[in-house]
JSON list of C-alpha atoms in Angstrom, two decimals:
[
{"chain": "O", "resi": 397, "resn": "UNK", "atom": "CA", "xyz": [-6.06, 36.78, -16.28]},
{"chain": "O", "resi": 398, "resn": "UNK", "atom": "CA", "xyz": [-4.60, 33.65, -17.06]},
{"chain": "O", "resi": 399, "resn": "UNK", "atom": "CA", "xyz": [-2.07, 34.00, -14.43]},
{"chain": "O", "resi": 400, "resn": "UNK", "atom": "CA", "xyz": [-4.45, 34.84, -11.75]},
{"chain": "O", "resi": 401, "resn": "UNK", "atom": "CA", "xyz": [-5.84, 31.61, -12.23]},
{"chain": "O", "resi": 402, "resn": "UNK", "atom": "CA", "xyz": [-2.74, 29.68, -12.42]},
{"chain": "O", "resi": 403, "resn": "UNK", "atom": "CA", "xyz": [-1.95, 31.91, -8.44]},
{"chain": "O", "resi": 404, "resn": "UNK", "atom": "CA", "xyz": [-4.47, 31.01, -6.86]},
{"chain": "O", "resi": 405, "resn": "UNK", "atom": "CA", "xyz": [-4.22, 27.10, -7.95]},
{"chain": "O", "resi": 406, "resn": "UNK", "atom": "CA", "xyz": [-0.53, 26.91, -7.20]},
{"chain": "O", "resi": 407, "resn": "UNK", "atom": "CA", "xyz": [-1.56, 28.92, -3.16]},
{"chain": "O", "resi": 408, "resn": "UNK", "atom": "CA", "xyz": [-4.66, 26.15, -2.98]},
{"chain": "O", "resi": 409, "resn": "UNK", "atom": "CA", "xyz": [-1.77, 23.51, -3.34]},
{"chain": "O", "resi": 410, "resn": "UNK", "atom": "CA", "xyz": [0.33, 24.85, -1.20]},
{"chain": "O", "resi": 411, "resn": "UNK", "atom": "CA", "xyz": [-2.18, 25.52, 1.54]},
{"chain": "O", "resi": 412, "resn": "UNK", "atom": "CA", "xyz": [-4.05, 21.75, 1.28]},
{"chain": "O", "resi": 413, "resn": "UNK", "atom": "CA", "xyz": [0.02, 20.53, 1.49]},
{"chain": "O", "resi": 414, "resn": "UNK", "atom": "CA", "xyz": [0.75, 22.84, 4.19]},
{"chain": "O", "resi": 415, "resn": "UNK", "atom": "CA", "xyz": [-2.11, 21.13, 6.25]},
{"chain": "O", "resi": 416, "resn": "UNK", "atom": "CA", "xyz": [-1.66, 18.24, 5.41]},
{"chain": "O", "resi": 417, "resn": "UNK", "atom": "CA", "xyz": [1.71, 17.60, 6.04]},
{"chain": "O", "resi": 418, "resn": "UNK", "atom": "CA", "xyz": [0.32, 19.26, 9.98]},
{"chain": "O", "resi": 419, "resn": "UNK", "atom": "CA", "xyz": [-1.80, 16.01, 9.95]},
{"chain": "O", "resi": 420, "resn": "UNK", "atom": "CA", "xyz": [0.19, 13.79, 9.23]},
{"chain": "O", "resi": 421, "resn": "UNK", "atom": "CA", "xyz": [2.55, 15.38, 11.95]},
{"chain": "O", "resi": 422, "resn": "UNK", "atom": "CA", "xyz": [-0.09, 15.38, 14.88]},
{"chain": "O", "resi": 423, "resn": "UNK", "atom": "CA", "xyz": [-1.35, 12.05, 13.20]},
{"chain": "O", "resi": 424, "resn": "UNK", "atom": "CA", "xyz": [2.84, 11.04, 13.99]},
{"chain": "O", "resi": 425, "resn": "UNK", "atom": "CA", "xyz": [3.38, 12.34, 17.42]},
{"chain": "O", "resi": 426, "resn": "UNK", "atom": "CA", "xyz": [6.46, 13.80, 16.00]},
{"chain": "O", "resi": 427, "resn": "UNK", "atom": "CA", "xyz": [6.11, 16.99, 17.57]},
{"chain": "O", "resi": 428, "resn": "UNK", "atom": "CA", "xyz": [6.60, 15.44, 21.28]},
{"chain": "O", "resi": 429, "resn": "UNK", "atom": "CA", "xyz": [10.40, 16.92, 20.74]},
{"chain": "O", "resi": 430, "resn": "UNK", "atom": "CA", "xyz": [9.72, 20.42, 20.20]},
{"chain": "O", "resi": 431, "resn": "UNK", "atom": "CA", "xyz": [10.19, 21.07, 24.33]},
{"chain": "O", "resi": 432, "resn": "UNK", "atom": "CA", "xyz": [13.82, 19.67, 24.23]},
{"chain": "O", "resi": 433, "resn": "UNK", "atom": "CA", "xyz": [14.74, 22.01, 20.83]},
{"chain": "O", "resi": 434, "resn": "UNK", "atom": "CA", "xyz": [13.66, 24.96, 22.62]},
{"chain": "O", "resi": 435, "resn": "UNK", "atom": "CA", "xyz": [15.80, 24.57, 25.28]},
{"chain": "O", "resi": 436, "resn": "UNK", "atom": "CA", "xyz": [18.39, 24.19, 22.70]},
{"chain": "O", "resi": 437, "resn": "UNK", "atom": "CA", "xyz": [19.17, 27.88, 22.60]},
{"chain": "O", "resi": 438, "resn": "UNK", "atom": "CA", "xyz": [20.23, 28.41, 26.29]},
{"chain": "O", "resi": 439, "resn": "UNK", "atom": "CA", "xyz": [22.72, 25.79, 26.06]},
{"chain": "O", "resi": 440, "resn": "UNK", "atom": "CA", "xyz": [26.23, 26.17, 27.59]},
{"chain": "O", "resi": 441, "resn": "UNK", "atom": "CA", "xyz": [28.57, 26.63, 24.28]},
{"chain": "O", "resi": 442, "resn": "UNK", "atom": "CA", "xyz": [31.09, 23.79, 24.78]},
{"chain": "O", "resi": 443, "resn": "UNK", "atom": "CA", "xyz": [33.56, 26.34, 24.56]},
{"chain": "O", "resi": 444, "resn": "UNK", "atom": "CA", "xyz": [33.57, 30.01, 25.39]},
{"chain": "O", "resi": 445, "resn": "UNK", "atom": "CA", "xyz": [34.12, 32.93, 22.45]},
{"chain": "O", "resi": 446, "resn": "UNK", "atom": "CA", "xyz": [36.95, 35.36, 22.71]},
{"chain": "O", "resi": 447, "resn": "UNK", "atom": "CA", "xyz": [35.10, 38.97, 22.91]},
{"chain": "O", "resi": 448, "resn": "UNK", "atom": "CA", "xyz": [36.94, 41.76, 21.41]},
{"chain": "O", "resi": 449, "resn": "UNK", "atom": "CA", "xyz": [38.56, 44.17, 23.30]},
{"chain": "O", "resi": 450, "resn": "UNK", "atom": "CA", "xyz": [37.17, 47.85, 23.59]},
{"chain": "O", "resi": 451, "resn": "UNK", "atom": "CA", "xyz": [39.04, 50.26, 22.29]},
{"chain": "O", "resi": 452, "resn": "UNK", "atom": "CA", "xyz": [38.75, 53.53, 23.84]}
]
């Protein structure tokens, strides 16, 4: 039982952390970026990958 109690206070820490590190964030305006890292992944690679060959 003792260990049920020690849970749910270590998932209470990490939830009031969790949101506040979110406001602090917003508070921030550090998540004005997040438009530019999505594009990110449809990039041009600066150089293209050699494919393997089928083999039939």
């Amino acid at each position: 039982m003792d260990v049920l109690i020690l849970l749910v206070f270590v998932s209470l820490t990490l939830a009031a952390s969790a949101v506040g590190f979110f406001a602090w964030l917003v508070r921030q305006r550090t998540f004005q970026h997040a438009d530019r890292l999505a594009l990110l992944a449809i990039e041009e690679d600066a150089r293209p990958t050699r494919r393997a060959s089928k083999v039939e």
